[in-house]
PDB file of C-alpha atoms and ligand atoms in Angstrom:
ATOM      1  CA  MET A   9      59.310 -29.314  49.342  1.00 43.00           C
ATOM      2  CA  LYS A  10      61.075 -26.308  50.801  1.00 50.00           C
ATOM      3  CA  LYS A  11      64.167 -25.043  48.998  1.00 48.00           C
ATOM      4  CA  SER A  12      66.372 -25.713  52.017  1.00 46.00           C
ATOM      5  CA  GLU A  13      65.176 -29.310  52.238  1.00 50.00           C
ATOM      6  CA  MET A  14      66.313 -29.783  48.663  1.00 50.00           C
ATOM      7  CA  GLY A  15      69.751 -28.737  49.786  1.00 64.00           C
ATOM      8  CA  SER A  16      69.846 -25.588  47.667  1.00 87.00           C
ATOM      9  CA  ARG A  17      70.984 -22.313  49.122  1.00 96.00           C
ATOM     10  CA  ILE A  18      69.775 -19.059  47.706  1.00 98.00           C
ATOM     11  CA  SER A  19      72.392 -16.736  46.294  1.00 98.00           C
ATOM     12  CA  THR A  20      72.665 -13.618  48.409  1.00 98.00           C
ATOM     13  CA  VAL A  21      74.506 -10.319  48.224  1.00 98.00           C
ATOM     14  CA  VAL A  22      75.053  -8.406  51.477  1.00 98.00           C
ATOM     15  CA  LEU A  23      75.532  -4.633  51.371  1.00 98.00           C
ATOM     16  CA  ILE A  24      77.440  -2.994  54.199  1.00 98.00           C
ATOM     17  CA  SER A  25      79.044   0.328  55.117  1.00 98.00           C
ATOM     18  CA  GLY A  26      80.533  -0.310  58.536  1.00 98.00           C
ATOM     19  CA  SER A  27      81.420  -2.752  61.264  1.00 98.00           C
ATOM     20  CA  GLY A  28      79.343  -5.620  59.911  1.00 98.00           C
ATOM     21  CA  THR A  29      78.242  -7.225  63.157  1.00 98.00           C
ATOM     22  CA  ASN A  30      74.939  -8.187  61.536  1.00 98.00           C
ATOM     23  CA  LEU A  31      76.878  -9.670  58.628  1.00 98.00           C
ATOM     24  CA  GLN A  32      78.875 -11.665  61.189  1.00 98.00           C
ATOM     25  CA  ALA A  33      75.694 -12.950  62.828  1.00 98.00           C
ATOM     26  CA  ILE A  34      74.466 -14.106  59.418  1.00 98.00           C
ATOM     27  CA  ILE A  35      77.787 -15.792  58.578  1.00 98.00           C
ATOM     28  CA  ASP A  36      77.728 -17.551  61.971  1.00 98.00           C
ATOM     29  CA  GLU A  37      74.190 -18.743  61.344  1.00 98.00           C
ATOM     30  CA  ILE A  38      75.192 -20.178  57.954  1.00 98.00           C
ATOM     31  CA  ASN A  39      78.147 -21.996  59.501  1.00 96.00           C
ATOM     32  CA  GLN A  40      76.545 -23.143  62.736  1.00 96.00           C
ATOM     33  CA  HIS A  41      72.915 -23.715  61.831  1.00 90.00           C
ATOM     34  CA  GLN A  42      72.882 -24.163  58.059  1.00 93.00           C
ATOM     35  CA  LEU A  43      71.029 -20.962  57.258  1.00 97.00           C
ATOM     36  CA  PRO A  44      70.193 -21.871  53.644  1.00 98.00           C
ATOM     37  CA  ILE A  45      71.837 -18.991  51.832  1.00 98.00           C
ATOM     38  CA  GLU A  46      75.130 -18.607  50.038  1.00 98.00           C
ATOM     39  CA  ILE A  47      76.686 -15.166  50.324  1.00 98.00           C
ATOM     40  CA  ILE A  48      78.109 -14.720  46.846  1.00 98.00           C
ATOM     41  CA  SER A  49      79.427 -11.235  47.558  1.00 98.00           C
ATOM     42  CA  VAL A  50      79.723  -8.606  50.273  1.00 98.00           C
ATOM     43  CA  VAL A  51      79.551  -5.140  48.740  1.00 98.00           C
ATOM     44  CA  SER A  52      80.673  -2.006  50.552  1.00 98.00           C
ATOM     45  CA  ASP A  53      80.479   1.651  49.579  1.00 98.00           C
ATOM     46  CA  ASN A  54      83.185   2.297  52.177  1.00 98.00           C
ATOM     47  CA  PRO A  55      86.670   0.847  51.586  1.00 98.00           C
ATOM     48  CA  ASN A  56      87.420   0.931  55.325  1.00 98.00           C
ATOM     49  CA  ALA A  57      84.355  -0.967  56.468  1.00 98.00           C
ATOM     50  CA  TYR A  58      85.423  -3.578  59.031  1.00 98.00           C
ATOM     51  CA  GLY A  59      82.743  -5.860  57.640  1.00 98.00           C
ATOM     52  CA  LEU A  60      84.982  -6.398  54.601  1.00 98.00           C
ATOM     53  CA  LYS A  61      87.539  -8.054  56.877  1.00 98.00           C
ATOM     54  CA  ARG A  62      84.851 -10.275  58.354  1.00 98.00           C
ATOM     55  CA  ALA A  63      83.867 -11.370  54.854  1.00 98.00           C
ATOM     56  CA  GLU A  64      87.468 -12.062  53.824  1.00 98.00           C
ATOM     57  CA  LYS A  65      87.973 -14.122  56.973  1.00 98.00           C
ATOM     58  CA  ALA A  66      84.961 -16.206  55.981  1.00 98.00           C
ATOM     59  CA  ASN A  67      86.313 -16.590  52.416  1.00 98.00           C
ATOM     60  CA  ILE A  68      83.507 -14.556  50.929  1.00 98.00           C
ATOM     61  CA  LYS A  69      84.126 -12.427  47.843  1.00 98.00           C
ATOM     62  CA  THR A  70      84.172  -8.693  48.556  1.00 98.00           C
ATOM     63  CA  GLN A  71      83.507  -5.768  46.235  1.00 98.00           C
ATOM     64  CA  ILE A  72      84.232  -2.147  47.079  1.00 98.00           C
ATOM     65  CA  ILE A  73      82.208   0.431  45.210  1.00 98.00           C
ATOM     66  CA  ASN A  74      83.746   3.470  46.820  1.00 97.00           C
ATOM     67  CA  TYR A  75      81.145   6.210  47.009  1.00 97.00           C
ATOM     68  CA  ASP A  76      83.816   8.917  47.183  1.00 96.00           C
ATOM     69  CA  SER A  77      85.386   7.920  43.899  1.00 96.00           C
ATOM     70  CA  PHE A  78      82.281   8.773  41.852  1.00 96.00           C
ATOM     71  CA  PRO A  79      81.446  12.275  40.640  1.00 95.00           C
ATOM     72  CA  ASP A  80      77.898  12.094  42.003  1.00 96.00           C
ATOM     73  CA  ARG A  81      75.249   9.962  43.642  1.00 95.00           C
ATOM     74  CA  ILE A  82      73.449   9.230  40.385  1.00 96.00           C
ATOM     75  CA  ILE A  83      76.505   7.663  38.764  1.00 97.00           C
ATOM     76  CA  PHE A  84      77.391   5.754  41.935  1.00 98.00           C
ATOM     77  CA  ASN A  85      73.884   4.322  42.088  1.00 97.00           C
ATOM     78  CA  LYS A  86      73.960   3.315  38.417  1.00 97.00           C
ATOM     79  CA  ILE A  87      77.211   1.392  38.912  1.00 98.00           C
ATOM     80  CA  LEU A  88      75.817  -0.233  42.042  1.00 98.00           C
ATOM     81  CA  VAL A  89      72.789  -1.543  40.124  1.00 98.00           C
ATOM     82  CA  GLN A  90      75.025  -2.749  37.314  1.00 98.00           C
ATOM     83  CA  LYS A  91      77.410  -4.614  39.633  1.00 97.00           C
ATOM     84  CA  ILE A  92      74.629  -6.307  41.569  1.00 98.00           C
ATOM     85  CA  LYS A  93      72.857  -7.252  38.348  1.00 97.00           C
ATOM     86  CA  GLU A  94      76.042  -9.017  37.265  1.00 97.00           C
ATOM     87  CA  SER A  95      75.891 -11.134  40.435  1.00 96.00           C
ATOM     88  CA  ASN A  96      72.195 -11.842  39.792  1.00 97.00           C
ATOM     89  CA  PRO A  97      71.344 -12.639  43.433  1.00 98.00           C
ATOM     90  CA  GLU A  98      68.074 -14.117  44.641  1.00 98.00           C
ATOM     91  CA  LEU A  99      68.275 -12.011  47.805  1.00 98.00           C
ATOM     92  CA  ILE A 100      69.926  -8.707  48.772  1.00 98.00           C
ATOM     93  CA  VAL A 101      70.489  -8.106  52.478  1.00 98.00           C
ATOM     94  CA  LEU A 102      71.194  -4.584  53.681  1.00 98.00           C
ATOM     95  CA  ALA A 103      73.250  -4.898  56.855  1.00 98.00           C
ATOM     96  CA  GLY A 104      74.217  -1.440  58.037  1.00 97.00           C
ATOM     97  CA  TYR A 105      74.324  -0.047  54.507  1.00 97.00           C
ATOM     98  CA  MET A 106      74.211   3.714  55.010  1.00 95.00           C
ATOM     99  CA  ARG A 107      73.274   5.007  51.550  1.00 96.00           C
ATOM    100  CA  ILE A 108      69.802   5.620  50.216  1.00 95.00           C
ATOM    101  CA  LEU A 109      69.062   3.183  47.396  1.00 97.00           C
ATOM    102  CA  SER A 110      67.922   4.645  44.092  1.00 97.00           C
ATOM    103  CA  ASP A 111      64.413   4.056  42.783  1.00 97.00           C
ATOM    104  CA  GLU A 112      66.013   2.131  39.932  1.00 97.00           C
ATOM    105  CA  PHE A 113      67.682  -0.222  42.429  1.00 98.00           C
ATOM    106  CA  CYS A 114      64.414  -0.784  44.295  1.00 98.00           C
ATOM    107  CA  HIS A 115      62.517  -1.516  41.086  1.00 97.00           C
ATOM    108  CA  GLN A 116      65.209  -3.705  39.573  1.00 97.00           C
ATOM    109  CA  PHE A 117      65.372  -5.961  42.647  1.00 98.00           C
ATOM    110  CA  LYS A 118      61.793  -5.526  43.849  1.00 97.00           C
ATOM    111  CA  GLY A 119      60.747  -8.069  46.464  1.00 98.00           C
ATOM    112  CA  LYS A 120      64.307  -9.285  46.941  1.00 98.00           C
ATOM    113  CA  ILE A 121      65.702  -6.627  49.290  1.00 98.00           C
ATOM    114  CA  LEU A 122      65.597  -6.863  53.074  1.00 98.00           C
ATOM    115  CA  ASN A 123      66.721  -4.139  55.479  1.00 98.00           C
ATOM    116  CA  ILE A 124      67.184  -3.882  59.217  1.00 98.00           C
ATOM    117  CA  HIS A 125      66.450  -0.507  60.784  1.00 98.00           C
ATOM    118  CA  PRO A 126      67.177   0.332  64.432  1.00 98.00           C
ATOM    119  CA  SER A 127      63.740   1.495  65.515  1.00 98.00           C
ATOM    120  CA  LEU A 128      60.234   0.208  65.950  1.00 98.00           C
ATOM    121  CA  LEU A 129      59.046   1.427  62.554  1.00 98.00           C
ATOM    122  CA  PRO A 130      57.076   3.442  61.603  1.00 97.00           C
ATOM    123  CA  LYS A 131      58.607   5.356  64.520  1.00 98.00           C
ATOM    124  CA  TYR A 132      61.994   7.009  63.975  1.00 98.00           C
ATOM    125  CA  GLN A 133      62.685   6.579  60.300  1.00 97.00           C
ATOM    126  CA  GLY A 134      66.099   7.893  59.266  1.00 96.00           C
ATOM    127  CA  LEU A 135      69.201   8.423  61.380  1.00 96.00           C
ATOM    128  CA  ASN A 136      70.096   8.784  65.079  1.00 97.00           C
ATOM    129  CA  THR A 137      67.216   6.724  66.324  1.00 98.00           C
ATOM    130  CA  TYR A 138      68.801   6.064  69.724  1.00 98.00           C
ATOM    131  CA  ASP A 139      69.291   9.761  70.516  1.00 98.00           C
ATOM    132  CA  ARG A 140      65.805  10.567  69.387  1.00 98.00           C
ATOM    133  CA  VAL A 141      64.056   7.826  71.331  1.00 98.00           C
ATOM    134  CA  LEU A 142      65.978   8.701  74.509  1.00 98.00           C
ATOM    135  CA  LYS A 143      64.620  12.236  74.279  1.00 98.00           C
ATOM    136  CA  SER A 144      61.083  10.879  74.054  1.00 98.00           C
ATOM    137  CA  THR A 145      58.819   9.325  76.654  1.00 97.00           C
ATOM    138  CA  ASP A 146      58.686   5.975  74.805  1.00 98.00           C
ATOM    139  CA  GLU A 147      58.777   2.885  76.945  1.00 98.00           C
ATOM    140  CA  TYR A 148      60.390   0.641  74.301  1.00 98.00           C
ATOM    141  CA  HIS A 149      62.936   0.833  71.516  1.00 98.00           C
ATOM    142  CA  GLY A 150      63.985  -1.834  69.084  1.00 98.00           C
ATOM    143  CA  SER A 151      64.645  -2.818  65.523  1.00 98.00           C
ATOM    144  CA  THR A 152      62.642  -3.758  62.457  1.00 98.00           C
ATOM    145  CA  VAL A 153      63.285  -6.063  59.508  1.00 98.00           C
ATOM    146  CA  HIS A 154      61.336  -5.015  56.441  1.00 98.00           C
ATOM    147  CA  PHE A 155      61.250  -5.333  52.680  1.00 98.00           C
ATOM    148  CA  VAL A 156      62.676  -2.346  50.848  1.00 98.00           C
ATOM    149  CA  ILE A 157      60.600  -0.099  48.614  1.00 97.00           C
ATOM    150  CA  PRO A 158      61.662   3.279  47.170  1.00 96.00           C
ATOM    151  CA  GLU A 159      60.223   5.231  50.144  1.00 95.00           C
ATOM    152  CA  LEU A 160      62.860   5.281  52.879  1.00 93.00           C
ATOM    153  CA  ASP A 161      62.290   2.927  55.862  1.00 93.00           C
ATOM    154  CA  SER A 162      58.684   2.421  54.772  1.00 94.00           C
ATOM    155  CA  GLY A 163      58.544  -1.048  53.200  1.00 97.00           C
ATOM    156  CA  PRO A 164      56.359  -3.860  54.523  1.00 98.00           C
ATOM    157  CA  ILE A 165      57.414  -4.946  57.989  1.00 98.00           C
ATOM    158  CA  VAL A 166      58.221  -8.593  58.660  1.00 98.00           C
ATOM    159  CA  LEU A 167      59.418  -8.761  62.263  1.00 98.00           C
ATOM    160  CA  GLN A 168      60.394  -6.475  65.139  1.00 98.00           C
ATOM    161  CA  TYR A 169      62.531  -6.882  68.227  1.00 98.00           C
ATOM    162  CA  ARG A 170      61.944  -4.655  71.207  1.00 98.00           C
ATOM    163  CA  THR A 171      63.528  -3.956  74.558  1.00 98.00           C
ATOM    164  CA  LYS A 172      62.400  -1.804  77.468  1.00 98.00           C
ATOM    165  CA  ILE A 173      64.244   1.486  77.837  1.00 98.00           C
ATOM    166  CA  LYS A 174      65.957   1.630  81.232  1.00 98.00           C
ATOM    167  CA  PRO A 175      66.194   4.836  83.299  1.00 96.00           C
ATOM    168  CA  HIS A 176      69.979   5.099  82.923  1.00 96.00           C
ATOM    169  CA  ASP A 177      70.244   4.069  79.280  1.00 98.00           C
ATOM    170  CA  ASN A 178      72.441   6.076  76.949  1.00 98.00           C
ATOM    171  CA  PRO A 179      72.613   5.595  73.167  1.00 98.00           C
ATOM    172  CA  ASN A 180      75.421   3.042  73.521  1.00 98.00           C
ATOM    173  CA  SER A 181      73.834   0.872  76.183  1.00 98.00           C
ATOM    174  CA  LEU A 182      70.525   0.880  74.344  1.00 98.00           C
ATOM    175  CA  ALA A 183      72.167   0.108  70.983  1.00 98.00           C
ATOM    176  CA  LYS A 184      74.001  -2.816  72.548  1.00 98.00           C
ATOM    177  CA  ARG A 185      70.758  -4.443  73.697  1.00 98.00           C
ATOM    178  CA  VAL A 186      68.913  -3.706  70.469  1.00 98.00           C
ATOM    179  CA  GLN A 187      71.755  -5.168  68.412  1.00 98.00           C
ATOM    180  CA  GLN A 188      71.715  -8.409  70.405  1.00 98.00           C
ATOM    181  CA  GLY A 189      68.120  -8.727  69.262  1.00 98.00           C
ATOM    182  CA  GLU A 190      69.067  -7.929  65.672  1.00 98.00           C
ATOM    183  CA  TYR A 191      71.531 -10.819  65.584  1.00 98.00           C
ATOM    184  CA  LEU A 192      68.677 -13.205  66.409  1.00 97.00           C
ATOM    185  CA  MET A 193      65.982 -11.587  64.323  1.00 98.00           C
ATOM    186  CA  TYR A 194      67.737 -10.936  61.011  1.00 98.00           C
ATOM    187  CA  PRO A 195      68.849 -14.550  60.412  1.00 98.00           C
ATOM    188  CA  MET A 196      65.315 -15.695  61.357  1.00 98.00           C
ATOM    189  CA  VAL A 197      63.762 -13.517  58.660  1.00 98.00           C
ATOM    190  CA  ILE A 198      66.408 -14.422  56.092  1.00 98.00           C
ATOM    191  CA  LYS A 199      65.636 -18.091  56.762  1.00 98.00           C
ATOM    192  CA  MET A 200      61.919 -17.480  56.216  1.00 98.00           C
ATOM    193  CA  PHE A 201      62.734 -15.896  52.854  1.00 98.00           C
ATOM    194  CA  ALA A 202      65.297 -18.517  51.842  1.00 98.00           C
ATOM    195  CA  GLU A 203      62.834 -21.320  52.536  1.00 97.00           C
ATOM    196  CA  GLY A 204      60.260 -19.661  50.314  1.00 97.00           C
ATOM    197  CA  ALA A 205      57.821 -18.920  53.160  1.00 98.00           C
ATOM    198  CA  LEU A 206      58.245 -15.138  52.975  1.00 98.00           C
ATOM    199  CA  ARG A 207      57.575 -12.968  49.941  1.00 98.00           C
ATOM    200  CA  MET A 208      56.614  -9.427  49.053  1.00 98.00           C
ATOM    201  CA  VAL A 209      53.578  -9.255  46.779  1.00 97.00           C
ATOM    202  CA  ASP A 210      51.921  -5.949  45.796  1.00 94.00           C
ATOM    203  CA  ASN A 211      53.940  -4.161  48.460  1.00 94.00           C
ATOM    204  CA  GLN A 212      52.676  -6.514  51.168  1.00 97.00           C
ATOM    205  CA  ALA A 213      54.736  -8.969  53.173  1.00 98.00           C
ATOM    206  CA  ILE A 214      53.280 -12.459  52.776  1.00 98.00           C
ATOM    207  CA  PHE A 215      54.189 -15.254  55.191  1.00 98.00           C
ATOM    208  CA  ASN A 216      53.023 -18.808  54.526  1.00 97.00           C
ATOM    209  CA  GLY A 217      50.587 -17.475  51.948  1.00 97.00           C
ATOM    210  CA  LYS A 218      48.955 -14.919  54.246  1.00 97.00           C
ATOM    211  CA  PRO A 219      49.582 -11.144  54.420  1.00 97.00           C
ATOM    212  CA  ILE A 220      51.351 -10.025  57.575  1.00 97.00           C
ATOM    213  CA  THR A 221      48.754  -7.601  58.871  1.00 93.00           C
ATOM    214  CA  LYS A 222      49.753  -7.579  62.539  1.00 92.00           C
ATOM    215  CA  VAL A 223      53.482  -7.201  63.086  1.00 91.00           C
ATOM    216  CA  ARG A 224      55.085  -9.902  65.207  1.00 93.00           C
ATOM    217  CA  ILE A 225      57.296  -8.538  67.951  1.00 96.00           C
ATOM    218  CA  ILE A 226      59.902 -10.567  69.798  1.00 95.00           C
ATOM    219  CA  GLU A 227      61.616  -9.404  72.968  1.00 93.00           C
TER     220      GLU A 227
HETATM  221  C1  LIG B 279      72.549  -2.067  62.774  1.00 81.70           C
HETATM  222  O1  LIG B 279      72.340  -1.895  64.121  1.00 81.70           O
HETATM  223  C2  LIG B 279      71.300  -1.838  61.960  1.00 81.70           C
HETATM  224  O2  LIG B 279      70.167  -1.658  62.726  1.00 81.70           O
HETATM  225  C3  LIG B 279      71.545  -0.568  61.202  1.00 81.70           C
HETATM  226  O3  LIG B 279      72.913  -0.360  61.173  1.00 81.70           O
HETATM  227  C4  LIG B 279      73.566  -1.112  62.187  1.00 81.70           C
HETATM  228  C5  LIG B 279      74.685  -1.798  61.499  1.00 81.70           C
HETATM  229  O4  LIG B 279      75.590  -2.375  62.349  1.00 81.70           O
HETATM  230  N1  LIG B 279      70.916  -0.630  59.913  1.00 81.70           N
HETATM  231  P1  LIG B 279      76.604  -3.466  61.801  1.00 81.70           P
HETATM  232  O5  LIG B 279      77.374  -2.838  60.641  1.00 81.70           O
HETATM  233  O6  LIG B 279      75.817  -4.662  61.366  1.00 81.70           O
HETATM  234  O7  LIG B 279      77.515  -3.746  62.953  1.00 81.70           O
END
């Protein structure tokens, strides 16, 4: 029997740095369609992240681990691991979290971390994907949900959303369309994981017992 059918919801920590619209989409999906997770904490490295307000409004515990109040990245990352270990989540969702996770973090929570990246990976790893794609001759742009491994934006891909680039698109108009897709896609993948259908084994994404060899794209 699937976990969700047993009525259990997997404990989840969401990491954010900014506006938290993906977090909001996930909260809405929990409230409106019984996405079978319980967000036990929303953690932000940025005390001014608007996503913190969204969490408070939904009565979700928030934790600020202010990057600027630590002497260096190494210490910040150590505290981050420690705090998340204390929560002992079954799933960690990166939703616009703008820091690079340490190797220790990735190893400690291996197979439990999902990220959403605004490009059709492996294209455009890193930042400013909208500017970069608009300077290219690509026909499509989109977003990717993948498991996290220590190599940046390189973990096994689960699902992608794509949209055609229009002649008059600018970074904002394109981001708007891509993000609408993210709000559909991220809860879908989280549900797959929460129900036990999706796993990462030996750095491969496994869905319903089979490796995902050909990436599924929705549009
Ligand atoms: C998303 O578009 C996602 O692709 C990227 O950062 C953005 C975060 O936006 N990782 P928000 O904080 O969820 O509004």
